[in-house]
Tab-separated table of C-alpha atoms and ligand atoms in Angstrom:
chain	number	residue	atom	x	y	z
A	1	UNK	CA	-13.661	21.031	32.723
A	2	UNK	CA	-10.935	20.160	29.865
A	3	UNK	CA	-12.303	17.295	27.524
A	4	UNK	CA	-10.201	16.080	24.843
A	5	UNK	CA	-12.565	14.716	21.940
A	6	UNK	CA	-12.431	11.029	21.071
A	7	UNK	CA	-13.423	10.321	17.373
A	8	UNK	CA	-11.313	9.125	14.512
A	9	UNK	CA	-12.034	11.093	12.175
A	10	UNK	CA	-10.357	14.208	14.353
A	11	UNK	CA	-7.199	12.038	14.572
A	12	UNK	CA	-6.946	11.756	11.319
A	13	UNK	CA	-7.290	15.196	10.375
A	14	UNK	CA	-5.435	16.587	13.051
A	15	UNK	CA	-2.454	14.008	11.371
A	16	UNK	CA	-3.032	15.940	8.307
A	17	UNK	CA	-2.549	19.286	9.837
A	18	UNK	CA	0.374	18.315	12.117
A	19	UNK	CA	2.071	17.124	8.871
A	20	UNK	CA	4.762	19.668	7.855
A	21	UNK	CA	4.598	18.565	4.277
A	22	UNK	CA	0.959	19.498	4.176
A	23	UNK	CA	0.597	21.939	1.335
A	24	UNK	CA	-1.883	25.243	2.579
A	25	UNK	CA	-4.712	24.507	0.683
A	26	UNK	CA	-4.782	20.299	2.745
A	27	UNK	CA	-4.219	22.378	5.654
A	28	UNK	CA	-7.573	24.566	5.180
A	29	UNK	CA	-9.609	21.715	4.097
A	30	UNK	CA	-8.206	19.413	6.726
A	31	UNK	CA	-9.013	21.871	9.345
A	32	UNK	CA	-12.476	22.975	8.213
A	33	UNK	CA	-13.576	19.580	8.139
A	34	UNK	CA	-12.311	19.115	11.786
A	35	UNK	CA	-14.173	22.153	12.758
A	36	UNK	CA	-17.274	20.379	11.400
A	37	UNK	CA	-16.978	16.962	13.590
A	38	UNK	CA	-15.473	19.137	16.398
A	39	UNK	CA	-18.548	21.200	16.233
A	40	UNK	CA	-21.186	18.025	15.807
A	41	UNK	CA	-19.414	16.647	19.276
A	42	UNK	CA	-19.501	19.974	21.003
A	43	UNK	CA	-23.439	20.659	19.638
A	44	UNK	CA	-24.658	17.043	20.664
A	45	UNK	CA	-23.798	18.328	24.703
A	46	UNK	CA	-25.785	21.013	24.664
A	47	UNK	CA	-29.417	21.434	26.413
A	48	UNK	CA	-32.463	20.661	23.831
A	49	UNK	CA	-36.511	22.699	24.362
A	50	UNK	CA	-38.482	20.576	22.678
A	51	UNK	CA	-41.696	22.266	21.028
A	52	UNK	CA	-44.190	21.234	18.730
A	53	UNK	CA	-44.384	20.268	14.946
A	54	UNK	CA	-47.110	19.594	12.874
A	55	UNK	CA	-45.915	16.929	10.210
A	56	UNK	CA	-47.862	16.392	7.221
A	57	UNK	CA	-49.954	13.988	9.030
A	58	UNK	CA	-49.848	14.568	12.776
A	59	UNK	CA	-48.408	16.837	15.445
A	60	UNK	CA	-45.426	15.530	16.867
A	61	UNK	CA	-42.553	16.551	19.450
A	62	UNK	CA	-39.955	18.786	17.630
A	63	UNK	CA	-35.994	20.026	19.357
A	64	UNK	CA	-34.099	22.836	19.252
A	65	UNK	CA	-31.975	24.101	20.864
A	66	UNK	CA	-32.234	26.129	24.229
A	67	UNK	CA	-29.277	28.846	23.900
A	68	UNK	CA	-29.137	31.403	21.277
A	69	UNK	CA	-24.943	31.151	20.458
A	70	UNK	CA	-22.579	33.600	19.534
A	71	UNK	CA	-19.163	32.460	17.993
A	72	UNK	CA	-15.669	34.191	18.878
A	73	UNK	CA	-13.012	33.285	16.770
A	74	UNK	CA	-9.387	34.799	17.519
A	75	UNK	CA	-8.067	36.234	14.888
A	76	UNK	CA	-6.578	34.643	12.844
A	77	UNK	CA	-6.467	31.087	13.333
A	78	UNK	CA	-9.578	30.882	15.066
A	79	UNK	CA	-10.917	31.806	11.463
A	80	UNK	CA	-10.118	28.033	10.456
A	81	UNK	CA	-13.057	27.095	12.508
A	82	UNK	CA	-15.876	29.423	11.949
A	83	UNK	CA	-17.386	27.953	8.804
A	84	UNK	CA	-17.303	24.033	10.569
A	85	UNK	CA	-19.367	25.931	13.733
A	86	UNK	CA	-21.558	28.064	11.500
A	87	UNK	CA	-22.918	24.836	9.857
A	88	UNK	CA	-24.633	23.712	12.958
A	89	UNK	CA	-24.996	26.865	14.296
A	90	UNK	CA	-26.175	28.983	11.025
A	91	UNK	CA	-28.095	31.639	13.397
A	92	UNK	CA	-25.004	32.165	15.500
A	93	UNK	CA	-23.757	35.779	15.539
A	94	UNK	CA	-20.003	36.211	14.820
A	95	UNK	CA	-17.981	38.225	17.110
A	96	UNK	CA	-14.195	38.299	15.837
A	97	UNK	CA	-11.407	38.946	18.520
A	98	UNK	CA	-8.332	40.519	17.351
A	99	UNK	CA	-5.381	38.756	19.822
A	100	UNK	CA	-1.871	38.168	18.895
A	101	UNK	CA	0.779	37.055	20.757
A	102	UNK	CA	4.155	38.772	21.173
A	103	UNK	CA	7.043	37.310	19.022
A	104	UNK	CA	9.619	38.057	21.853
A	105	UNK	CA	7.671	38.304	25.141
A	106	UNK	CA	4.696	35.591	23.976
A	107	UNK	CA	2.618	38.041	25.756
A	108	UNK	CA	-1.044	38.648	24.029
A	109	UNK	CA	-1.806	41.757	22.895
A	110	UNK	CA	-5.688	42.703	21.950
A	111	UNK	CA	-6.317	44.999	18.646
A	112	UNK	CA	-9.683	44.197	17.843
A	113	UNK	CA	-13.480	43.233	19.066
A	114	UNK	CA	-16.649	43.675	17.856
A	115	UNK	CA	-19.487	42.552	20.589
A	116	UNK	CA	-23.467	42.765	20.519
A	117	UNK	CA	-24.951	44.430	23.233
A	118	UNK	CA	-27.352	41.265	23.429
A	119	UNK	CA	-23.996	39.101	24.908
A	120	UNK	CA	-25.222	38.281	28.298
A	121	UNK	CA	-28.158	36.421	26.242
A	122	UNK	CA	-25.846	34.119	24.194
A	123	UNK	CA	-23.506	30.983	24.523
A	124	UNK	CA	-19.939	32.511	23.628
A	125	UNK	CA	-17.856	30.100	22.299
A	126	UNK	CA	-15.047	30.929	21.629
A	127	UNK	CA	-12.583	29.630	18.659
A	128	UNK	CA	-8.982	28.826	18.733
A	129	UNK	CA	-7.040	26.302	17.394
A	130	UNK	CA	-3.933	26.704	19.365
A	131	UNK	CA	-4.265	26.751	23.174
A	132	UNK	CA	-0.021	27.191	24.282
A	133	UNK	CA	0.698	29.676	27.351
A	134	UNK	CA	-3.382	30.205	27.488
A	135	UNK	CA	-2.865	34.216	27.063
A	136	UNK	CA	-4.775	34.365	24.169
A	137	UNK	CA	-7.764	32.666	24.952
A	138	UNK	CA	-7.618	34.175	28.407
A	139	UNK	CA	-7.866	37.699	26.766
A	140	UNK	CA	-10.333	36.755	25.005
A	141	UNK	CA	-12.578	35.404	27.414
A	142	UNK	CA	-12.519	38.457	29.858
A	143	UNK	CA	-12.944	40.525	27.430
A	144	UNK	CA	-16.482	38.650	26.576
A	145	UNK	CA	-16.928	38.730	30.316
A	146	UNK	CA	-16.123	42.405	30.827
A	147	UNK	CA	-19.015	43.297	28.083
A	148	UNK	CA	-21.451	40.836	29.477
A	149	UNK	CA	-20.972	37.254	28.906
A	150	UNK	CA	-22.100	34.934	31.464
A	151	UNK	CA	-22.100	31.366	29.721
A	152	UNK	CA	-18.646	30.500	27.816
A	153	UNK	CA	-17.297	27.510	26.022
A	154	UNK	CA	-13.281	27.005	24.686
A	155	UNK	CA	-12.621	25.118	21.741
A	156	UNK	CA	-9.150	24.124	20.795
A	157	UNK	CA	-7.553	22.410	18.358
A	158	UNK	CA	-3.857	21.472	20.405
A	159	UNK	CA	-4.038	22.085	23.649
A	160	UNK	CA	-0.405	21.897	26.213
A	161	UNK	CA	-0.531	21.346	29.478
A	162	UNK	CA	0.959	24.475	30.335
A	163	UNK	CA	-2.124	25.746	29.110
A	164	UNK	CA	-5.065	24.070	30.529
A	165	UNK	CA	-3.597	24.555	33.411
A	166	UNK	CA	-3.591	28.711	33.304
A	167	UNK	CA	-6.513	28.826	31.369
A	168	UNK	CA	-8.507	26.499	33.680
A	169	UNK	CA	-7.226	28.808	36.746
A	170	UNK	CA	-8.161	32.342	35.339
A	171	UNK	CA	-11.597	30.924	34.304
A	172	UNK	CA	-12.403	27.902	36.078
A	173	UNK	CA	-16.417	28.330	34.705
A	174	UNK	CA	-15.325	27.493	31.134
A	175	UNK	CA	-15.747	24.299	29.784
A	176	UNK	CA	-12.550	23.869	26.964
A	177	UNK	CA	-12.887	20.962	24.554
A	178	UNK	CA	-9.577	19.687	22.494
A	179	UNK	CA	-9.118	17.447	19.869
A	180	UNK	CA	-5.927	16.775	21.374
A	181	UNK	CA	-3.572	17.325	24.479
A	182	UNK	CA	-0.031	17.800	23.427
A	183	UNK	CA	3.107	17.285	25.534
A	184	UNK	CA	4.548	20.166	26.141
A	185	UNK	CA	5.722	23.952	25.183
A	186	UNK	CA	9.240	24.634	24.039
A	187	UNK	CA	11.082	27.097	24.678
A	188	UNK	CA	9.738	29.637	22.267
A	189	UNK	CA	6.491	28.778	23.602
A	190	UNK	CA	5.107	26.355	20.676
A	191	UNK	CA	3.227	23.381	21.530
A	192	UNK	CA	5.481	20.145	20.548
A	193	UNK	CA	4.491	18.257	18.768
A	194	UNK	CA	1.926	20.547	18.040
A	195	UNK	CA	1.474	21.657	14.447
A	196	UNK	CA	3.338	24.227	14.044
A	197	UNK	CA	1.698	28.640	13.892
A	198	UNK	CA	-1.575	27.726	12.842
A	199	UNK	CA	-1.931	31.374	11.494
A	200	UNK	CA	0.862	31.273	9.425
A	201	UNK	CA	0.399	27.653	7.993
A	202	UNK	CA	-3.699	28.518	7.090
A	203	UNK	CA	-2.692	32.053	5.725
A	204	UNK	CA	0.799	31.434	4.104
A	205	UNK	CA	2.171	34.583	5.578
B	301	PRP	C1	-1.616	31.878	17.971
B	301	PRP	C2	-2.842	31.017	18.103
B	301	PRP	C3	-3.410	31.468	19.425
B	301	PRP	C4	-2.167	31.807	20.220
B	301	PRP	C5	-1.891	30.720	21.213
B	301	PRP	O1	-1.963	33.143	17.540
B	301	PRP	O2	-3.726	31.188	17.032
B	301	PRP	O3	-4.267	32.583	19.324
B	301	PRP	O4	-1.083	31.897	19.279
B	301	PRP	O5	-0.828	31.025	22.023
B	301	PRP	P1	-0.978	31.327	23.577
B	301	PRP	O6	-1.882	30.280	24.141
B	301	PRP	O7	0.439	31.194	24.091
B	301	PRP	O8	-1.502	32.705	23.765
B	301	PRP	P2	-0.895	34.221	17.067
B	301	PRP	O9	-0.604	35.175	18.187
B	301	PRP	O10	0.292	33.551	16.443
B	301	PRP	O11	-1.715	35.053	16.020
B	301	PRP	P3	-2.223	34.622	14.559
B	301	PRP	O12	-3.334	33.627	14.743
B	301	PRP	O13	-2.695	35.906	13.993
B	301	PRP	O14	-1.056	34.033	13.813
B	302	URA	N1	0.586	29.485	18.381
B	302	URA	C1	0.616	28.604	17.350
B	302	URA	O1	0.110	28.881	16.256
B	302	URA	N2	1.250	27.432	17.540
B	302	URA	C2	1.825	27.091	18.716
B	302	URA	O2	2.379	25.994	18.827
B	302	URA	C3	1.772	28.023	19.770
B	302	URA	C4	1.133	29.204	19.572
């Protein structure tokens, strides 16, 4: 399922980031906050226990909540959207996924993981702020699968229709959410109007 996320607060930071003049350090500050409402939307529709709590005057029904999470962001973009996750998520373990995508080909090409042993008891989701072709996050995601993963979510930043589409065929059991569906892919393969290489515009290289 491919939900793009309705809230005005994302549209206006994802105006922010999309801005060209948008010096690096806006950029970063723009985008961690949109991590943080991106990650309150995504958290609010996922399955509750609820277990008791004693408050200082009575017991009462407490929540939490029923998965134990692990993070995945792509290097390097997906680094713009760990801290906004790890707020809500502070006992999430962080798996980073070294993917970059050809210059020439736009072909991804893995370099580096780093994945618990425990991953077929977690909630991967996985981080990315630029969903294009879909390689990357593809990669990504059966590479999680391959060492265990069973339950996977996809967050986006820009998503093209180019890529939904392959990403939503290769694994149809992940749930993406976007804060935004763009038009369409040019031909070097960036999302228009997309913002621009996320990577290069968070990093300054
Ligand atoms: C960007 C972006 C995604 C990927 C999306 O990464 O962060 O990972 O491109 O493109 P795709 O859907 O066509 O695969 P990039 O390869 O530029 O690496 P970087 O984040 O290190 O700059
Ligand atoms: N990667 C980016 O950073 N931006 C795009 O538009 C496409 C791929």
């Amino acid at each position: 399922m491919f939900t793009v996320l309705n809230n005005a607060l994302l549209k206006c930071d994802l105006s922010v980031l999309r801005n060209k003049h948008t010096p690096k350090p806006l950029f970063r500050l723009a985008l961690e906050r949109l991590s943080e409402v991106m990650a309150m939307e995504i958290c609010s529709t996922f399955t509750l226990d609820a277990f008791p709590i004693e408050t200082p005057l009575e017991l009462t029904e407490g929540y939490r909540f029923k998965e134990k999470f692990l993070l995945a962001p792509v290097l390097r973009a997906g680094l713009g959207l760990q801290e906004g996750f790890l707020k809500f998520l502070p006992e999430a373990t962080v798996s980073h996924i070294g993917v970059s995508r050809d210059h020439i080909t736009h072909q991804p090409h893995y370099y580096y993981s780093n994945i618990p042993a425990n991953i077929n008891e977690l909630h991967a989701i996985v981080l990315d702020p630029m969903l294009a072709t879909g390689g990357s996050a593809s990669m990504a995601v059966k590479l999680l699968k391959e060492k265990g993963a069973t339950k996977l979510t996809l967050v986006s930043v820009v998503a093209a229709p180019e890529g939904v589409a392959a990403f939503s065929a290769a694994h149809p059991d992940v749930n993406i959410f976007s804060a935004a569906l763009d038009r369409e892919l040019n031909e070097n393969k960036y999302i228009l109007p997309g913002l621009g290489d996320a990577g290069d515009r968070l990093f300054g290289t």
